[in-house]
CSV table of C-alpha atoms in Angstrom, one decimal:
chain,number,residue,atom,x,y,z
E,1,UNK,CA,-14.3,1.1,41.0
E,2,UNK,CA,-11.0,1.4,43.2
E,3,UNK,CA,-10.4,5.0,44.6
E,4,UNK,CA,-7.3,6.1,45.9
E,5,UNK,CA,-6.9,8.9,48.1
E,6,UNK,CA,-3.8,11.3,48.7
E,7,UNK,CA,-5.1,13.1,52.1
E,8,UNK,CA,-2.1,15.7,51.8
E,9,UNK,CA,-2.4,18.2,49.1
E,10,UNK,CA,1.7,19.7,49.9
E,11,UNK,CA,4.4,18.7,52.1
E,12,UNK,CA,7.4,19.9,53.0
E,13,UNK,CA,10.9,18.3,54.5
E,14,UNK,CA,13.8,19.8,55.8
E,15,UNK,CA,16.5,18.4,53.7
E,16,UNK,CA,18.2,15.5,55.5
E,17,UNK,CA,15.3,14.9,57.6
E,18,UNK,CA,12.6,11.7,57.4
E,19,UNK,CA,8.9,12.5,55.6
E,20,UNK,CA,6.1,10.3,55.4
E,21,UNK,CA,3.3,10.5,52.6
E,22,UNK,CA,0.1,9.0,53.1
E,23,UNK,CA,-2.2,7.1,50.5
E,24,UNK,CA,-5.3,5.0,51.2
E,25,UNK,CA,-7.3,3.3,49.0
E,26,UNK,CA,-10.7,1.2,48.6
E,27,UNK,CA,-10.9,-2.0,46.9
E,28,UNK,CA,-12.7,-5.3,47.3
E,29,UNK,CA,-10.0,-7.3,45.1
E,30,UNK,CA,-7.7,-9.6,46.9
E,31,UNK,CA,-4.7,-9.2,44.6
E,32,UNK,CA,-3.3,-5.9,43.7
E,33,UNK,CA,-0.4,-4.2,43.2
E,34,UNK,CA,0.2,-0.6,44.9
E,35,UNK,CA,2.8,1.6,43.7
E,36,UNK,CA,4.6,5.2,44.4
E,37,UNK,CA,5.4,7.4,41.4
E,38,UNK,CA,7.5,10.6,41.5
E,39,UNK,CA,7.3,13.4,38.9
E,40,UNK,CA,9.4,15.6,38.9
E,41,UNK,CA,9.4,19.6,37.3
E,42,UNK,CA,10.4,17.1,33.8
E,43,UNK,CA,7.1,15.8,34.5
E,44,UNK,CA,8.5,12.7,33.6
E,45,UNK,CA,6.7,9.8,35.9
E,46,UNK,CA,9.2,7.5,37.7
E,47,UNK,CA,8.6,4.9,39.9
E,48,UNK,CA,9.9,5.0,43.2
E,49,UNK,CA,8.8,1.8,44.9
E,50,UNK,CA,6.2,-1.1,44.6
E,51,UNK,CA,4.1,-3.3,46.8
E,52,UNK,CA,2.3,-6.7,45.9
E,53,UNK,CA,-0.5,-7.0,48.1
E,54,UNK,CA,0.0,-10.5,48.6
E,55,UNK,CA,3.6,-9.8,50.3
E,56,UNK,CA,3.5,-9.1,54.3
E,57,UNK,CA,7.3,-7.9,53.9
E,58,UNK,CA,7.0,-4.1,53.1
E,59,UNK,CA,9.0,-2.9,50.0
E,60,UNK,CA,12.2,-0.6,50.5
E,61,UNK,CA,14.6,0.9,48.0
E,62,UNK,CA,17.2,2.5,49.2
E,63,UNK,CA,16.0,5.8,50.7
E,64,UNK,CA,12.6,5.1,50.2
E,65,UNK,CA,10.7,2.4,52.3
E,66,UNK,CA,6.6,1.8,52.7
E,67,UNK,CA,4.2,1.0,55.5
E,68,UNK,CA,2.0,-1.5,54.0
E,69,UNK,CA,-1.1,-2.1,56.0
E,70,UNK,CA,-3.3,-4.4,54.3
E,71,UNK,CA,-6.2,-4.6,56.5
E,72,UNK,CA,-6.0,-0.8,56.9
E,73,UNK,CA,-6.0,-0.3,53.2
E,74,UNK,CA,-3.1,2.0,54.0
E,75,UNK,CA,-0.2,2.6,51.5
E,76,UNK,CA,2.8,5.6,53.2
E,77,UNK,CA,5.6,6.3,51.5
E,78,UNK,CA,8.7,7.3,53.9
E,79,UNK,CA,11.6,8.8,52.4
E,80,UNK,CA,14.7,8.7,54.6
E,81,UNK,CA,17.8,11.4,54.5
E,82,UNK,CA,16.0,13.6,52.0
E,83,UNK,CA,17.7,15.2,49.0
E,84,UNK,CA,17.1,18.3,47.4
E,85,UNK,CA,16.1,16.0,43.7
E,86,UNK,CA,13.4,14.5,46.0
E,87,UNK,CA,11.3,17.7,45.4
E,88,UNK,CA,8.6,15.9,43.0
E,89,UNK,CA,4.5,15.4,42.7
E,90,UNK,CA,4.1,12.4,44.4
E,91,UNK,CA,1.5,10.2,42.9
E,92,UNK,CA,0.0,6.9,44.9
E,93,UNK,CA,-1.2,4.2,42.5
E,94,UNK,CA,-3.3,1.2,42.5
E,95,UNK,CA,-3.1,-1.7,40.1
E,96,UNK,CA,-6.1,-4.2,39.4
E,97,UNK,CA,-6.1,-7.5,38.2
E,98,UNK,CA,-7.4,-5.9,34.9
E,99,UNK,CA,-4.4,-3.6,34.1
E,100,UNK,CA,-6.3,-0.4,35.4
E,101,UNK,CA,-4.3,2.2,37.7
E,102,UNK,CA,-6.0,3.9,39.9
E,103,UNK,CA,-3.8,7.2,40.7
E,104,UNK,CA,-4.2,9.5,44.3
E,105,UNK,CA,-4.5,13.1,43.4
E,106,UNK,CA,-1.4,13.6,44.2
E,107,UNK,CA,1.5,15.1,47.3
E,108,UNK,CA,3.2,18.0,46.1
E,109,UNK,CA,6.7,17.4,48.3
E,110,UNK,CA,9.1,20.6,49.1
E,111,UNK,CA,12.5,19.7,50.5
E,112,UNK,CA,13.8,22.8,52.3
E,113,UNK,CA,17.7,23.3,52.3
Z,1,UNK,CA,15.3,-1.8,26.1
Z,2,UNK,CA,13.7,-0.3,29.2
Z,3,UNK,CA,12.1,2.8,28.1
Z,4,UNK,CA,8.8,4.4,26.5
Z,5,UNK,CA,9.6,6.8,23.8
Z,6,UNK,CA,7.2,9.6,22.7
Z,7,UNK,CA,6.8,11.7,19.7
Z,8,UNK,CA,6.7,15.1,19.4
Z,9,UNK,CA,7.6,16.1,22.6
Z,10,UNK,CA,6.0,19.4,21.8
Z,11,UNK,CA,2.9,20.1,19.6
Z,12,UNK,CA,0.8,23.2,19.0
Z,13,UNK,CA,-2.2,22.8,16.7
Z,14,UNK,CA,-4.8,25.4,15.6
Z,15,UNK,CA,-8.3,23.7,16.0
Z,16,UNK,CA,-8.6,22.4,12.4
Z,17,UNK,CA,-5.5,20.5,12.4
Z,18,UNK,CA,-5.1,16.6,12.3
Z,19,UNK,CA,-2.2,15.5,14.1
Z,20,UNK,CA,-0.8,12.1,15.8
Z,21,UNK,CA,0.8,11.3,18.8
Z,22,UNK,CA,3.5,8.3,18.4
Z,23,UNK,CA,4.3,6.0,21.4
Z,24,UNK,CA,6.8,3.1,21.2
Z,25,UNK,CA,8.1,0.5,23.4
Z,26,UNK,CA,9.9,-2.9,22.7
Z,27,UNK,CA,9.8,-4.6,26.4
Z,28,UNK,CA,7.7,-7.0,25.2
Z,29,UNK,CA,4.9,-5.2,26.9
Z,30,UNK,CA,1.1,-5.9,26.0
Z,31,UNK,CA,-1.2,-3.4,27.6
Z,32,UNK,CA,-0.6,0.1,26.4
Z,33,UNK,CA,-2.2,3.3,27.6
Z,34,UNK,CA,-3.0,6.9,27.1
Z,35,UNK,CA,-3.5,9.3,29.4
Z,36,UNK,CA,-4.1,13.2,29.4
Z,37,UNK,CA,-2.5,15.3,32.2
Z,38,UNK,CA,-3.2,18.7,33.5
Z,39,UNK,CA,-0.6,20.3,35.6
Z,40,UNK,CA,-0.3,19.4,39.5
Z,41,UNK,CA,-3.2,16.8,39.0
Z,42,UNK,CA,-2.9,13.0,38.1
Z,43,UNK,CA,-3.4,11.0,34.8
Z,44,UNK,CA,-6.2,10.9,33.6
Z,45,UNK,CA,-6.7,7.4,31.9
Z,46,UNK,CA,-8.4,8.1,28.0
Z,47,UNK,CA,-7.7,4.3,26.9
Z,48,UNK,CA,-6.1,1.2,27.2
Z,49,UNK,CA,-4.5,-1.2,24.8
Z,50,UNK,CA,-4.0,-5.3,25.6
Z,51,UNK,CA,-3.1,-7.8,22.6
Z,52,UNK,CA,-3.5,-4.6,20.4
Z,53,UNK,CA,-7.4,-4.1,21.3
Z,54,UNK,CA,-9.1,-1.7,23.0
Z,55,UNK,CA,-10.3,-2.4,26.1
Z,56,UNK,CA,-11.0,0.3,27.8
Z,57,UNK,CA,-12.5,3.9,26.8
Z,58,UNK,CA,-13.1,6.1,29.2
Z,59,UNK,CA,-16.2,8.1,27.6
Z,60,UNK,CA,-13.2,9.8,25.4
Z,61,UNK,CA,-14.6,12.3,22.7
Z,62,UNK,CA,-14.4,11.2,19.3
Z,63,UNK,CA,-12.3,14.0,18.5
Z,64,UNK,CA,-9.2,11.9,20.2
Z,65,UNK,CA,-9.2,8.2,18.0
Z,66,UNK,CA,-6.3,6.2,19.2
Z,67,UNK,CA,-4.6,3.0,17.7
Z,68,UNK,CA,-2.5,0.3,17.7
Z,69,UNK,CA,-0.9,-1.1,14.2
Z,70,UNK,CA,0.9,-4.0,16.6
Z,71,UNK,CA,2.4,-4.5,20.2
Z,72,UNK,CA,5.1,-2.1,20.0
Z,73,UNK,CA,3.8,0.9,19.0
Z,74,UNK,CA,0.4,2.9,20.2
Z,75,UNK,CA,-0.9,6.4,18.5
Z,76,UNK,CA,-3.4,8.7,19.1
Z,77,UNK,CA,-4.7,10.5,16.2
Z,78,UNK,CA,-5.9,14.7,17.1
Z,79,UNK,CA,-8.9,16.7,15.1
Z,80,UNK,CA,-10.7,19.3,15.6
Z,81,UNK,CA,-9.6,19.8,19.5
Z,82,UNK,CA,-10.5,22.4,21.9
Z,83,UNK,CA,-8.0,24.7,24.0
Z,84,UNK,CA,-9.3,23.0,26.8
Z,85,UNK,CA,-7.5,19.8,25.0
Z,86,UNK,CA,-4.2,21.1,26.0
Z,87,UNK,CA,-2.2,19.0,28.3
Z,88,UNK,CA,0.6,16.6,28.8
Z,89,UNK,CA,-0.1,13.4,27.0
Z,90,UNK,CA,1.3,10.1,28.4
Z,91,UNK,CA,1.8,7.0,27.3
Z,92,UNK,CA,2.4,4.2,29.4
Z,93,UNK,CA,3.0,0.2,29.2
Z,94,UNK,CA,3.0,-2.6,31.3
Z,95,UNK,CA,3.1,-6.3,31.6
Z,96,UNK,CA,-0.3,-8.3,31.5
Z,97,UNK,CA,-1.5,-9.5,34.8
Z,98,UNK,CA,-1.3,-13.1,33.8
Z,99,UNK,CA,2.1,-12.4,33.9
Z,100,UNK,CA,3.8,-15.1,37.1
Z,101,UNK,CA,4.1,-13.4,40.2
Z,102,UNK,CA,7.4,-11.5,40.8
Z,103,UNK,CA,7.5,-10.0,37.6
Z,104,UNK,CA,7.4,-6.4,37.1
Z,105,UNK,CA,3.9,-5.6,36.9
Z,106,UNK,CA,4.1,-1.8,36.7
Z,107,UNK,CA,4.1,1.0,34.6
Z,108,UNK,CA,7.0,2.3,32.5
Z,109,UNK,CA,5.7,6.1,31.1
Z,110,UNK,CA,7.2,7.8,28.6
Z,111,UNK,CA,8.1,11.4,28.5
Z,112,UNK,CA,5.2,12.8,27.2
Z,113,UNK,CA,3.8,15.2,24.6
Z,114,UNK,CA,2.9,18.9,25.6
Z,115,UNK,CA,0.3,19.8,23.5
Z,116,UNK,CA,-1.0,23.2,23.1
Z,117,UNK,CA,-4.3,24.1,20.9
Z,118,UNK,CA,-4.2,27.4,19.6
């Protein structure tokens, strides 16, 4: 079975400022999909970005970008110009060809004002 | 229609009650999950739906039944739970992986239920 692990239990950011949330995961699958999910105090999931393994190009949207290293089986999140609504679990997630996720335990992110 | 909706958003149930959990989506979707959440720790996968049919269990107690009546809705039926059965319960959907390449191949998650047994 996949695993995916979250190495960093909390963070914190100084609003403004650039952080960088780690995920790696194990897999001997070829074709995957990886993916960063916020949740918020709501505790409503939302995706924040997504990566098809079979793309080189790293995915970004807007403030939020990835570092995509296949070989590495390496999966960061960086968010850029953080915002006070940024504060959010931060869940890393792995997609099989199956339809299984895989989820990291989790980054608990605190962005200081 | 891009969303997930849930039903109840709340529940508490004494250990004797029978109650359902209601999940909807109409995106077309055709894999269908449930998971239970504790708080500040993932989802917990109970069991998947694709084409309406269980595929996957994960070694959930018969006390938790779930089903799906077609490919827009997905509920999970409650008796005789434990405390330790309270959580957040989410339900999620996504696209098949047969699905061509560039399509969205995540997960869209409702809001979940907060269940509480008394």
């Amino acid at each position: 079975a996949q695993t995916v692990t979250q190495s960093q239990p909390e963070m914190s950011v100084q609003e403004a400022e650039t952080v960088t949330l780690s995920c790696t995961y194990d897999t001997s699958e070829s074709d995957y999909y990886l993916f960063w999910y916020k949740q918020p105090p709501s505790r409503q999931m939302i995706l924040v970005i997504r990566q098809e393994a079979y793309k080189q190009q790293n995915a970004t949207e807007n403030r939020f970008s990835v570092n995509f290293q296949k070989a590495a089986k390496s999966f960061s999140l960086k968010i850029s110009d953080s915002q006070l609504g940024d504060a959010a679990m931060y869940f890393c997630a792995y997609r099989s060809a199956l339809s299984q996720f895989y989820f990291g335990t989790g980054t608990s992110l605190t962005v200081i004002p | 229609d891009t969303e997930v909706t849930q039903t109840p958003k709340h529940l508490v149930m004494g250990m004797t009650n029978k109650k359902s959990l209601k999940c909807e989506q109409h995106m077309g979707h055709r894999a269908m999950y449930w998971y239970k959440q504790k708080a500040k720790k993932p989802p917990e996968l109970m069991f998947v739906y694709s084409y309406e049919k269980l595929s996957i269990n994960e070694s959930v107690p018969s006390r938790f039944s779930p089903e799906c009546p077609n490919s827009s809705l997905l509920n999970l039926h409650l008796h005789a739970l434990q405390p330790e059965d309270s959580a957040l319960y989410l339900c999620a959907s996504s696209l098949k992986p047969q699905s061509k390449r560039g399509g969205f191949v995540g997960q869209f998650f409702g809001p979940g239920t907060r269940l509480t047994v008394l």
